Amino acid sequence: MKWIREIWQSIVRRDPLSTDKGKSELVFLNVWLHIHPAKVKKENLRFKYSFYLGFITFFLFLILLTTGIALMCYYRPYPPAAYQDMKDLQFAVFMGSFLRNMHRWAAHAMVVCVFLHMCRVFYTGSYKKPRQFNWVVGVMLLLLTLGLSFTGYLLPWDQLAYWAITVGTNIGSYAPLVGGQLRELLLGGHTVGEAALLRFYVLHVAVLPSLVILLTIVHFWRVRKDGGLSRPIWKLKPQKTEALVTIGAPAAVAPLQVTAASKDKTYGLMEVVTGKPIFETMTPEEEEDTVFSYPYAFVREAVALMATVTTIMAISLFFNAPLEEMANPAVTPNPAKAPWYFLGLQELVSHSALLGGVVLPAMMVIALLAIPYIDRNPSRRPRERKWAIWLFTFFVVANIILIIVGTFFRGPGWTWVPPWVHVVARPE
Amino acid sequence: MAALCSAVGVSLGAVVRFLVPSVFYGPPQSFKIGNPGDFPYGPPTFLADEKIFVFRDRERGFAVASAVCTHLGCTVAYFQNDRDFHCPCHGSVFSPTGAVLYGPAPRPLNWFEITLTRDGQLRVDKDKTVPPTYRLMV
Ligand code: HEM
Ligand code: FES
């Protein structure tokens, strides 16, 4: 028995979890957990503040990694084997269709959650100083998530995949000057074919996931270094009005300004370097309001993880990921639709390819990236940032309406067909 | 510093060049489609693999139209009742001469050169576009 305890001690090397010292050591002696602080603000654990959307997004990504690696064991990235392997996964491989379903539904859910997480961060004003750069990292993660979905969409090599990618990459070729070359670089040819499938596969299973992992590490690190999650809005203190202390200076010289002594307990190296903390700090009163990460934060994260996995599993039991006929370059399905999260884009593109497919999306991305630097209003209170909230809400709602129109109100030939009208195909 | 920058620049250039294929394995741009007698008069013949419509007219001869929509590359269909080309993706409609009648397509459909080879077969060259009035008399 003693040697078992010795081995265990050699692994964990901490005091028992019944002690405060043990609880702290659990966090900072463990490479996986030490991204957490030893203690967290109680208010930040509240579900109604973050809805744990960032965590859920991350857990969905973990599901995608594990199921994706499993699927790779059966998938050959060239036509027509790619399509046959999908059929095999559906009908011949033990649990193949379940794993494929999980991968597909988790991918959809991740797009939804990353978007909702962004909205949460926006509405709570959490992109403001000192968190500006983490917002930028977040936008890049959003784009990478969309890129992963787009590249994954081609892999089943069915009609849906083939035409969505044909239309999608042609949108890119409208970009001025480089558009055409960019498309050829992505496809490795003039049309969507063997070379394109291989390139999309490489992007989907190697390049983009690696970038997501790298940026997620930066993202989490910055959440921590920016002082943990932002304070819930209902906990914001009244604006600081501390008078500056003036040391009896000669009248002719401008008064010497001395910053009020920091009451902050934690001193980072940055403070030694810059003199002032660059991250959000806690006052002693707030310090009272903290709890140990173990068990309070970890239990909640574990619950979020289990809820995410169970939900995706349950959906995958009852709903099968679609698979249409094998890709056929000669026959375009009518209507040919992109994945739902790109249908807003497709709707815009149906009016003008250059404006709707290139100019407007590019401007949206630049605006998203620049939000923390454009919005210089320091207040995080909704009442004091009405303009920002209205503007952001306008774009969110516009996007959702366009997606709904593209999904439900567009029929053959992209004509206006409400979902309650049944159309009979026109004879050719 | 300059040395480092140029080294990085050259490497990046090499990576980009690496990604540009030197050989394309797609279908050839110029190909034979068969003997003139294979094609009926009247409605055009659609060749799925080449994505072209072959028109044959008693008085005026052969012409070849592209079936690739100039908007975003979906394959258009020819409707016999109105003699127009309809694109299923975003609703562009092209007239029998390929002109845009409706929808987001920015340019008319392409027409390709069609010639007779020495062994009496029809040859289409997708790299050579011609005006819609171009005809090959056989
Ligand atoms: C792969 C995608 C992403 C993952 C896995 C992720 C994960 C996380 C996690 C776990 C947190 C901690 C708290 C929470 O659950 O809200 C967080 C916070 C944050 N995220 Fe993300 N995120 C992603 C994308 C984004 C996007 C698209 C944005 C914005 C454009 C963003 C901006 C932020 C900011 C500014 C914070 C700090 C919020 C605060 O202090 O209240 N993230 N993220
Ligand atoms: S691809 Fe033909 S209308 Fe868009």
Coordinates of C-alpha atoms and ligand atoms in Angstrom, one line a residue:
Chain A
M1 CA 0.0 0.0 0.0
K2 CA 2.8 2.4 0.9
W3 CA 4.4 2.0 -2.5
I4 CA 1.1 2.8 -4.3
R5 CA 0.9 6.0 -2.2
E6 CA 4.5 6.8 -3.1
I7 CA 3.8 6.4 -6.8
W8 CA 0.7 8.6 -6.6
Q9 CA 2.7 11.2 -4.7
S10 CA 5.4 11.1 -7.3
I11 CA 2.8 12.0 -9.9
V12 CA 0.6 14.6 -8.2
R13 CA 3.1 16.0 -5.6
R14 CA 0.6 18.1 -3.7
D15 CA -1.0 18.2 -0.3
P16 CA -4.4 16.6 0.2
L17 CA -7.3 18.4 -1.4
S18 CA -8.9 18.9 2.0
T19 CA -6.4 21.7 2.7
D20 CA -6.3 25.1 1.0
K21 CA -2.7 24.5 0.2
G22 CA -3.6 21.3 -1.6
K23 CA -6.4 23.0 -3.5
S24 CA -4.0 25.7 -4.7
E25 CA -1.2 23.2 -5.5
L26 CA -3.6 21.1 -7.6
V27 CA -4.0 24.1 -9.9
F28 CA -0.4 25.4 -10.2
L29 CA 1.5 22.1 -10.0
N30 CA -0.5 20.7 -12.9
V31 CA 0.4 21.8 -16.4
W32 CA -3.2 21.3 -17.7
L33 CA -4.9 23.1 -14.9
H34 CA -2.5 25.9 -14.3
I35 CA -4.1 28.1 -16.9
H36 CA -6.8 28.6 -14.2
P37 CA -6.1 30.9 -11.3
A38 CA -6.1 29.1 -7.9
K39 CA -9.1 31.2 -6.9
V40 CA -11.8 32.7 -9.1
K41 CA -14.4 35.4 -8.6
K42 CA -17.6 33.9 -7.4
E43 CA -19.7 36.1 -9.7
N44 CA -17.8 34.9 -12.8
L45 CA -18.9 31.3 -12.2
R46 CA -22.6 32.4 -12.6
F47 CA -24.1 30.7 -15.6
K48 CA -26.1 33.7 -16.6
Y49 CA -22.9 35.8 -17.1
S50 CA -21.0 33.8 -19.7
F51 CA -23.4 30.9 -20.4
Y52 CA -20.1 28.9 -20.5
L53 CA -20.3 29.5 -24.3
G54 CA -16.5 29.8 -24.6
F55 CA -16.0 26.5 -22.8
I56 CA -18.8 24.8 -24.8
T57 CA -17.1 25.9 -28.0
F58 CA -13.8 24.5 -26.8
F59 CA -15.5 21.2 -25.8
L60 CA -17.1 20.9 -29.2
F61 CA -13.7 21.4 -30.7
L62 CA -12.4 18.5 -28.6
I63 CA -15.3 16.3 -29.8
L64 CA -14.4 17.3 -33.4
L65 CA -10.8 16.4 -32.9
T66 CA -11.5 12.9 -31.4
T67 CA -14.3 11.9 -33.8
G68 CA -12.3 13.4 -36.7
I69 CA -9.3 11.3 -36.0
A70 CA -11.5 8.3 -35.8
L71 CA -13.1 9.1 -39.2
M72 CA -9.6 9.5 -40.7
C73 CA -9.0 5.8 -40.2
Y74 CA -11.5 5.1 -43.0
Y75 CA -11.4 8.1 -45.2
R76 CA -9.4 8.3 -48.5
P77 CA -9.2 11.8 -49.8
Y78 CA -9.6 11.2 -53.6
P79 CA -12.7 10.6 -55.8
P80 CA -14.6 8.4 -56.0
A81 CA -13.1 6.5 -53.0
A82 CA -14.0 9.4 -50.7
Y83 CA -17.7 9.0 -51.5
Q84 CA -17.5 5.2 -51.1
D85 CA -15.9 5.6 -47.8
M86 CA -18.8 7.8 -46.6
K87 CA -21.1 5.0 -47.6
D88 CA -19.0 2.5 -45.8
L89 CA -19.0 4.6 -42.7
Q90 CA -22.8 4.8 -43.0
F91 CA -23.5 1.2 -43.5
A92 CA -20.5 -1.1 -43.0
V93 CA -18.3 0.4 -40.2
F94 CA -19.3 -0.4 -36.6
M95 CA -20.5 2.9 -35.1
G96 CA -19.4 4.6 -38.3
S97 CA -22.5 6.5 -38.9
F98 CA -22.8 7.5 -35.2
L99 CA -19.2 9.0 -35.3
R100 CA -19.9 10.7 -38.6
N101 CA -23.1 12.2 -37.1
M102 CA -21.3 13.4 -34.1
H103 CA -18.6 15.0 -36.2
R104 CA -21.2 16.7 -38.4
W105 CA -23.5 18.0 -35.6
A106 CA -20.7 19.1 -33.4
A107 CA -19.4 21.1 -36.3
H108 CA -22.7 22.9 -36.8
A109 CA -23.0 23.4 -33.1
M110 CA -19.5 24.9 -32.9
V111 CA -20.4 27.5 -35.6
V112 CA -23.5 28.5 -33.5
C113 CA -21.7 28.6 -30.2
V114 CA -18.7 30.5 -31.4
F115 CA -21.1 33.1 -32.8
L116 CA -23.1 33.2 -29.6
H117 CA -19.9 33.5 -27.5
M118 CA -18.9 36.5 -29.6
C119 CA -22.3 38.1 -29.0
R120 CA -22.0 37.5 -25.2
V121 CA -18.5 39.1 -25.3
F122 CA -19.8 42.0 -27.2
Y123 CA -23.0 42.7 -25.1
T124 CA -21.0 42.5 -21.9
G125 CA -18.5 44.9 -23.3
S126 CA -15.7 42.5 -22.5
Y127 CA -13.6 43.5 -25.5
K128 CA -12.7 46.8 -23.9
K129 CA -9.4 47.6 -22.3
P130 CA -7.4 45.5 -21.4
R131 CA -9.0 42.8 -23.5
Q132 CA -8.9 44.4 -27.0
F133 CA -6.3 42.0 -28.4
N134 CA -8.1 38.9 -27.1
W135 CA -11.1 40.0 -29.1
V136 CA -8.9 40.1 -32.2
V137 CA -7.7 36.6 -31.4
G138 CA -11.3 35.6 -31.0
V139 CA -12.3 36.9 -34.5
M140 CA -9.4 34.9 -36.0
L141 CA -10.8 31.8 -34.2
L142 CA -14.2 32.6 -35.6
L143 CA -12.8 32.8 -39.2
L144 CA -10.8 29.5 -38.7
T145 CA -14.0 27.8 -37.4
L146 CA -15.8 28.9 -40.6
G147 CA -12.8 27.7 -42.7
L148 CA -12.9 24.3 -41.0
S149 CA -16.5 24.0 -41.8
F150 CA -16.0 25.1 -45.4
T151 CA -13.1 22.7 -46.1
G152 CA -14.9 19.8 -44.3
Y153 CA -18.0 20.4 -46.4
L154 CA -16.2 19.1 -49.6
L155 CA -14.9 15.9 -48.1
P156 CA -18.0 13.6 -48.5
W157 CA -17.7 14.3 -52.2
D158 CA -21.5 14.3 -52.7
Q159 CA -23.6 16.6 -54.9
L160 CA -24.1 19.0 -52.0
A161 CA -20.4 19.2 -51.3
Y162 CA -19.3 19.6 -54.9
W163 CA -21.7 22.4 -55.7
A164 CA -21.4 24.3 -52.5
I165 CA -17.6 24.4 -53.0
T166 CA -17.9 25.2 -56.7
V167 CA -20.0 28.2 -55.9
G168 CA -18.0 29.1 -52.8
T169 CA -14.6 29.2 -54.4
N170 CA -16.0 31.1 -57.4
I171 CA -17.1 33.8 -55.1
G172 CA -13.4 34.2 -54.1
S173 CA -12.4 34.6 -57.8
Y174 CA -14.3 37.9 -57.9
A175 CA -11.7 39.4 -55.6
P176 CA -9.9 42.1 -57.5
L177 CA -6.5 41.3 -59.1
V178 CA -5.6 38.1 -57.1
G179 CA -9.0 36.4 -57.0
G180 CA -8.5 34.1 -59.9
Q181 CA -5.0 33.0 -58.8
L182 CA -6.2 32.6 -55.2
R183 CA -8.9 30.2 -56.4
E184 CA -6.5 28.2 -58.5
L185 CA -4.1 28.0 -55.5
L186 CA -6.9 26.7 -53.3
L187 CA -8.2 24.2 -55.8
G188 CA -4.8 23.2 -57.3
G189 CA -6.6 23.3 -60.7
H190 CA -9.1 25.1 -62.7
T191 CA -12.2 23.3 -61.4
V192 CA -13.2 21.4 -58.2
G193 CA -11.6 18.0 -58.8
E194 CA -9.1 15.5 -57.4
A195 CA -6.5 18.1 -56.6
A196 CA -9.0 20.3 -54.8
L197 CA -10.3 17.4 -52.6
L198 CA -6.7 16.6 -51.5
R199 CA -5.9 20.3 -50.7
F200 CA -9.1 20.7 -48.8
Y201 CA -8.3 17.6 -46.9
V202 CA -4.9 18.8 -45.9
L203 CA -6.3 22.1 -44.8
H204 CA -9.1 20.4 -42.9
V205 CA -7.1 17.8 -41.0
A206 CA -3.7 19.5 -40.6
V207 CA -3.4 23.1 -41.3
L208 CA -6.5 24.7 -39.8
P209 CA -6.8 22.5 -36.7
S210 CA -3.2 23.3 -35.8
L211 CA -3.9 27.0 -36.2
V212 CA -7.0 26.7 -34.0
I213 CA -5.1 24.9 -31.3
L214 CA -2.3 27.5 -31.4
L215 CA -4.7 30.4 -31.2
T216 CA -6.8 28.8 -28.5
I217 CA -3.8 28.5 -26.3
V218 CA -3.1 32.2 -26.9
H219 CA -6.8 33.0 -26.3
F220 CA -6.9 31.2 -22.9
W221 CA -3.5 32.6 -21.9
R222 CA -4.8 36.1 -22.6
V223 CA -8.1 35.6 -20.7
R224 CA -5.9 34.7 -17.7
K225 CA -3.4 37.5 -18.2
D226 CA -6.1 40.1 -18.7
G227 CA -7.2 39.4 -15.2
G228 CA -9.6 36.5 -15.7
L229 CA -13.2 37.0 -17.0
S230 CA -14.4 40.5 -17.0
R231 CA -16.5 41.6 -14.0
P232 CA -20.2 41.0 -14.4
I233 CA -22.0 44.2 -15.4
W234 CA -24.1 44.1 -12.3
K235 CA -20.9 44.1 -10.2
L236 CA -19.3 47.1 -11.9
K237 CA -18.2 49.7 -9.3
P238 CA -19.1 53.4 -9.7
Q239 CA -16.6 55.3 -11.7
K240 CA -13.3 55.9 -9.9
T241 CA -13.1 59.5 -8.7
E242 CA -10.0 59.3 -6.6
A243 CA -8.3 62.7 -6.5
L244 CA -4.8 62.8 -7.6
V245 CA -2.4 63.5 -4.8
T246 CA -0.3 66.5 -5.3
I247 CA 2.9 66.8 -3.5
G248 CA 3.8 70.3 -2.6
A249 CA 5.4 71.4 -5.8
P250 CA 6.7 74.9 -6.6
A251 CA 4.0 77.0 -8.1
A252 CA 5.7 77.6 -11.4
V253 CA 6.0 73.9 -12.2
A254 CA 3.1 71.8 -13.1
P255 CA 1.9 69.7 -10.2
L256 CA 3.6 66.4 -9.9
Q257 CA 1.1 63.7 -10.5
V258 CA 1.2 60.6 -8.3
T259 CA -1.0 57.7 -9.0
A260 CA -3.0 56.6 -6.1
A261 CA -1.2 53.7 -4.4
S262 CA -2.4 50.5 -5.9
K263 CA -4.4 48.5 -3.4
D264 CA -4.0 45.5 -5.5
K265 CA -2.7 42.4 -3.9
T266 CA -1.2 40.7 -6.8
Y267 CA 1.9 42.1 -8.3
G268 CA 2.9 40.7 -11.7
L269 CA 6.3 41.1 -13.3
M270 CA 4.5 43.6 -15.6
E271 CA 4.0 45.9 -12.7
V272 CA 7.6 45.9 -12.0
V273 CA 8.3 46.7 -15.6
T274 CA 5.7 49.3 -16.3
G275 CA 4.8 50.4 -12.8
K276 CA 1.1 50.1 -13.5
P277 CA -0.8 46.8 -13.9
I278 CA -2.0 46.2 -17.5
F279 CA -4.5 43.7 -16.4
E280 CA -7.7 44.0 -14.4
T281 CA -6.9 43.7 -10.7
M282 CA -8.9 42.9 -7.6
T283 CA -9.5 45.0 -4.6
P284 CA -9.3 43.4 -1.1
E285 CA -13.2 43.5 -0.9
E286 CA -13.4 41.6 -4.2
E287 CA -10.8 39.2 -2.9
E288 CA -13.3 38.2 -0.2
D289 CA -15.7 37.2 -3.0
T290 CA -13.4 34.5 -4.5
V291 CA -13.6 30.8 -4.2
F292 CA -11.0 28.1 -4.9
S293 CA -11.1 26.8 -8.5
Y294 CA -11.1 23.4 -7.0
P295 CA -13.9 22.3 -6.8
Y296 CA -16.1 25.2 -7.7
A297 CA -14.8 26.1 -11.2
F298 CA -13.7 22.6 -12.2
V299 CA -17.0 21.0 -11.3
R300 CA -18.9 23.5 -13.4
E301 CA -16.6 23.0 -16.3
A302 CA -17.0 19.3 -16.0
V303 CA -20.7 19.7 -16.0
A304 CA -20.5 21.8 -19.2
L305 CA -18.3 19.2 -20.8
M306 CA -20.7 16.4 -20.0
A307 CA -23.7 18.3 -21.1
T308 CA -22.1 19.2 -24.4
V309 CA -21.0 15.6 -25.1
T310 CA -24.3 14.1 -24.1
T311 CA -26.3 16.6 -26.2
I312 CA -24.2 15.9 -29.3
M313 CA -24.5 12.1 -28.7
A314 CA -28.2 12.3 -28.2
I315 CA -28.7 14.3 -31.4
S316 CA -26.4 11.9 -33.3
L317 CA -28.5 8.9 -32.2
F318 CA -31.7 10.3 -33.7
F319 CA -30.6 12.4 -36.7
N320 CA -28.3 11.2 -39.5
A321 CA -25.9 13.5 -41.3
P322 CA -27.1 13.9 -44.8
L323 CA -25.3 12.3 -47.8
E324 CA -26.6 12.9 -51.3
E325 CA -25.6 11.3 -54.5
M326 CA -22.0 11.2 -55.6
A327 CA -20.7 14.5 -57.0
N328 CA -21.6 14.9 -60.6
P329 CA -20.0 18.0 -62.3
A330 CA -22.5 17.8 -65.2
V331 CA -25.7 18.2 -63.1
T332 CA -26.3 21.0 -60.8
P333 CA -28.9 20.3 -58.2
N334 CA -31.7 22.9 -58.2
P335 CA -31.5 24.9 -56.0
A336 CA -27.8 24.5 -55.1
K337 CA -27.3 25.8 -51.7
A338 CA -24.1 26.5 -49.6
P339 CA -24.0 25.3 -45.9
W340 CA -26.6 27.2 -43.9
Y341 CA -24.1 29.6 -42.2
F342 CA -23.0 30.8 -45.7
L343 CA -26.6 31.2 -47.0
G344 CA -26.7 34.8 -45.9
L345 CA -23.6 35.3 -48.1
Q346 CA -25.2 33.4 -50.9
E347 CA -28.3 35.5 -50.7
L348 CA -26.1 38.6 -51.0
V349 CA -24.2 37.0 -53.9
S350 CA -27.4 36.4 -55.7
H351 CA -27.7 40.1 -56.0
S352 CA -24.1 41.0 -56.8
A353 CA -21.1 38.7 -56.7
L354 CA -18.5 41.4 -56.2
L355 CA -20.4 43.6 -53.8
G356 CA -22.1 40.8 -51.9
G357 CA -19.5 38.1 -52.1
V358 CA -16.3 40.1 -51.6
V359 CA -16.6 43.8 -50.7
L360 CA -19.3 43.5 -48.0
P361 CA -17.9 40.4 -46.2
A362 CA -14.4 41.9 -46.3
M363 CA -15.7 45.1 -44.7
M364 CA -17.6 43.1 -42.1
V365 CA -14.5 41.2 -41.1
I366 CA -12.4 44.3 -40.9
A367 CA -15.1 46.0 -38.8
L368 CA -15.3 43.0 -36.5
L369 CA -11.5 43.0 -36.0
A370 CA -11.4 46.7 -35.4
I371 CA -14.4 47.0 -32.9
P372 CA -12.2 47.3 -29.7
Y373 CA -10.2 50.0 -31.3
I374 CA -13.1 51.9 -32.9
D375 CA -15.3 51.8 -29.8
R376 CA -13.3 54.0 -27.4
N377 CA -16.1 54.5 -25.0
P378 CA -14.7 53.0 -21.7
S379 CA -18.0 52.2 -20.2
R380 CA -19.3 48.6 -20.1
R381 CA -22.8 49.6 -18.9
P382 CA -25.4 48.9 -21.6
R383 CA -27.1 52.2 -20.8
E384 CA -24.0 54.1 -21.7
R385 CA -23.2 52.3 -24.9
K386 CA -26.6 52.4 -26.7
W387 CA -25.1 53.2 -30.1
A388 CA -22.6 50.3 -30.1
I389 CA -25.4 47.9 -29.0
W390 CA -27.8 49.1 -31.7
L391 CA -25.3 48.8 -34.4
F392 CA -24.1 45.4 -33.5
T393 CA -27.6 44.1 -33.0
F394 CA -28.5 45.5 -36.5
F395 CA -25.8 43.4 -38.1
V396 CA -26.6 40.3 -36.1
V397 CA -30.3 40.5 -37.0
A398 CA -29.6 41.3 -40.7
N399 CA -27.3 38.3 -40.9
I400 CA -29.9 36.0 -39.3
I401 CA -32.7 37.3 -41.6
L402 CA -30.5 36.7 -44.7
I403 CA -29.7 33.2 -43.5
I404 CA -33.4 32.5 -42.9
V405 CA -34.4 33.8 -46.3
G406 CA -31.6 31.8 -48.0
T407 CA -32.6 28.6 -46.1
F408 CA -36.3 28.6 -46.2
F409 CA -37.5 31.1 -48.8
R410 CA -35.4 30.2 -51.8
G411 CA -36.5 27.5 -54.3
P412 CA -35.4 26.3 -57.7
G413 CA -33.5 28.9 -59.6
W414 CA -33.2 30.9 -56.4
T415 CA -36.7 32.3 -56.9
W416 CA -38.7 33.4 -53.9
V417 CA -40.6 30.4 -52.6
P418 CA -42.0 30.5 -49.1
P419 CA -41.7 27.2 -47.3
W420 CA -45.5 26.6 -47.3
V421 CA -45.7 26.6 -51.1
H422 CA -45.0 23.4 -52.9
V423 CA -43.3 23.7 -56.3
V424 CA -43.4 21.3 -59.1
A425 CA -40.2 21.1 -61.1
R426 CA -40.5 22.7 -64.6
P427 CA -40.1 20.2 -67.4
E428 CA -36.9 20.8 -69.4
Chain B
M1 CA 18.1 42.3 -40.8
A2 CA 18.0 42.7 -44.6
A3 CA 19.5 39.3 -45.1
L4 CA 17.0 37.7 -42.7
C5 CA 14.1 39.5 -44.5
S6 CA 15.2 38.4 -47.9
A7 CA 15.8 34.8 -46.7
V8 CA 12.2 34.8 -45.3
G9 CA 10.9 36.4 -48.5
V10 CA 12.6 33.9 -50.8
S11 CA 11.4 31.0 -48.7
L12 CA 7.8 32.3 -48.7
G13 CA 8.0 32.8 -52.4
A14 CA 9.2 29.2 -52.8
V15 CA 6.3 27.9 -50.7
V16 CA 3.8 29.8 -52.8
R17 CA 5.4 28.5 -56.0
F18 CA 5.4 25.0 -54.6
L19 CA 1.6 25.2 -54.1
V20 CA 1.0 26.4 -57.7
P21 CA 0.7 23.2 -59.7
S22 CA 3.0 22.9 -62.7
V23 CA 1.0 20.2 -64.4
F24 CA -2.8 20.2 -64.4
Y25 CA -4.5 16.8 -64.5
G26 CA -7.9 18.2 -65.3
P27 CA -9.7 17.5 -68.6
P28 CA -8.0 19.0 -71.6
Q29 CA -9.1 22.3 -72.9
S30 CA -9.2 21.2 -76.5
F31 CA -10.8 17.9 -77.5
K32 CA -12.6 16.1 -80.3
I33 CA -16.4 15.5 -79.8
G34 CA -17.1 13.1 -82.7
N35 CA -18.4 13.2 -86.3
P36 CA -20.8 15.9 -87.5
G37 CA -23.3 13.2 -88.3
D38 CA -23.5 12.3 -84.5
F39 CA -25.4 15.5 -83.8
P40 CA -29.1 16.0 -84.5
Y41 CA -30.7 19.2 -85.8
G42 CA -32.9 21.1 -83.5
P43 CA -32.4 21.4 -79.7
P44 CA -28.7 21.5 -78.7
T45 CA -26.9 18.4 -77.5
F46 CA -25.5 18.7 -74.0
L47 CA -22.1 17.1 -73.4
A48 CA -22.0 16.6 -69.6
D49 CA -18.3 15.9 -69.2
E50 CA -17.2 18.9 -71.3
K51 CA -20.0 21.1 -70.0
I52 CA -20.9 22.4 -73.5
F53 CA -24.0 22.7 -75.7
V54 CA -23.5 21.7 -79.3
F55 CA -25.9 23.5 -81.6
R56 CA -26.6 22.2 -85.1
D57 CA -28.6 24.3 -87.5
R58 CA -29.6 23.2 -91.0
E59 CA -28.8 26.5 -92.7
R60 CA -26.0 27.9 -90.5
G61 CA -24.1 24.9 -89.2
F62 CA -22.4 24.2 -85.9
A63 CA -21.8 26.3 -82.8
V64 CA -20.7 25.5 -79.3
A65 CA -21.9 27.3 -76.1
S66 CA -20.4 26.9 -72.6
A67 CA -22.8 25.5 -70.0
V68 CA -20.9 27.2 -67.2
C69 CA -22.8 30.1 -65.7
T70 CA -20.7 33.2 -65.7
H71 CA -21.9 34.1 -62.2
L72 CA -20.4 31.4 -60.0
G73 CA -19.9 28.4 -62.2
C74 CA -23.0 26.3 -61.9
T75 CA -24.1 24.3 -64.9
V76 CA -27.0 25.9 -66.8
A77 CA -29.9 24.0 -68.3
Y78 CA -31.5 24.6 -71.7
F79 CA -35.3 24.9 -71.6
Q80 CA -36.9 23.9 -74.8
N81 CA -40.2 25.8 -74.2
D82 CA -38.6 29.3 -73.9
R83 CA -35.2 28.4 -75.6
D84 CA -33.4 30.1 -72.7
F85 CA -30.6 28.9 -70.5
H86 CA -31.5 28.8 -66.8
C87 CA -29.0 28.7 -64.0
P88 CA -30.2 26.7 -60.9
C89 CA -27.9 28.4 -58.4
H90 CA -28.9 32.1 -58.3
G91 CA -31.5 32.3 -61.0
S92 CA -29.6 33.8 -64.0
V93 CA -31.3 33.4 -67.3
F94 CA -29.5 33.6 -70.7
S95 CA -31.0 34.2 -74.1
P96 CA -30.5 31.7 -77.0
T97 CA -27.5 33.8 -78.0
G98 CA -26.1 33.6 -74.4
A99 CA -26.9 37.2 -73.5
V100 CA -27.9 37.8 -69.8
L101 CA -31.7 38.3 -69.6
Y102 CA -32.1 38.2 -65.9
G103 CA -30.1 37.6 -62.7
P104 CA -26.7 38.3 -61.2
A105 CA -24.6 36.9 -64.1
P106 CA -22.1 39.6 -65.1
R107 CA -21.3 38.4 -68.6
P108 CA -23.0 36.5 -71.5
L109 CA -22.3 32.8 -71.8
N110 CA -19.1 31.9 -73.6
W111 CA -19.1 30.5 -77.1
F112 CA -16.1 28.3 -78.1
E113 CA -14.4 27.8 -81.4
I114 CA -15.4 24.6 -83.2
T115 CA -13.3 23.3 -86.2
L116 CA -13.1 20.3 -88.4
T117 CA -10.0 18.1 -88.1
R118 CA -8.4 16.5 -91.0
D119 CA -9.9 13.1 -90.2
G120 CA -13.4 14.7 -90.4
Q121 CA -14.1 15.1 -86.7
L122 CA -15.4 18.1 -84.8
R123 CA -12.9 19.7 -82.4
V124 CA -13.7 22.2 -79.7
D125 CA -11.1 24.5 -78.1
K126 CA -12.2 26.0 -74.8
D127 CA -9.2 28.3 -74.8
K128 CA -10.6 30.2 -77.9
T129 CA -13.8 32.1 -77.3
V130 CA -15.7 33.4 -80.3
P131 CA -18.7 35.7 -80.9
P132 CA -22.1 34.1 -80.7
T133 CA -22.4 34.6 -84.4
Y134 CA -19.5 32.2 -85.1
R135 CA -20.6 29.2 -87.1
L136 CA -18.9 26.2 -88.7
M137 CA -20.4 25.0 -91.9
V138 CA -19.9 21.4 -92.8
Ligands
HEM1 C1 -12.7 28.5 -31.3 C2 -13.3 29.5 -30.8 C3 -13.3 30.1 -29.4 C4 -13.0 29.4 -28.2 C5 -12.7 27.9 -28.0 C6 -13.1 30.4 -27.1 C7 -13.0 30.1 -25.8 C8 -13.1 31.0 -24.8 C9 -13.2 30.7 -23.4 C10 -13.2 29.3 -22.8 C11 -13.4 31.9 -22.7 C12 -13.6 32.0 -21.2 C13 -15.0 32.4 -20.7 C14 -16.2 32.0 -21.5 O1 -16.7 30.9 -21.5 O2 -16.8 33.0 -22.0 C15 -13.3 32.9 -23.6 C16 -13.3 34.3 -23.3 C17 -13.3 35.4 -24.3 N1 -13.4 35.2 -25.6 FE1 -13.4 33.4 -26.6 N2 -13.4 31.6 -27.7 C18 -13.5 31.5 -29.0 C19 -13.8 32.5 -30.0 C20 -14.0 33.8 -29.6 C21 -14.5 34.8 -30.5 C22 -15.0 34.6 -31.9 C23 -14.4 36.1 -29.8 C24 -14.8 37.4 -30.3 C25 -14.7 37.9 -31.5 C26 -13.8 35.8 -28.5 C27 -13.5 36.7 -27.6 C28 -13.3 36.5 -26.2 C29 -13.0 37.5 -25.2 C30 -12.8 39.0 -25.4 C31 -13.0 36.8 -24.0 C32 -12.9 37.4 -22.6 C33 -14.3 37.6 -22.1 C34 -14.4 38.1 -20.7 O3 -13.3 38.5 -20.1 O4 -15.5 38.3 -20.2 N3 -13.6 34.4 -28.4 N4 -13.2 32.4 -24.9
FES2 S1 -24.0 30.5 -60.6 FE1 -25.5 30.9 -62.1 S2 -26.6 32.4 -61.2 FE2 -25.1 32.1 -59.7

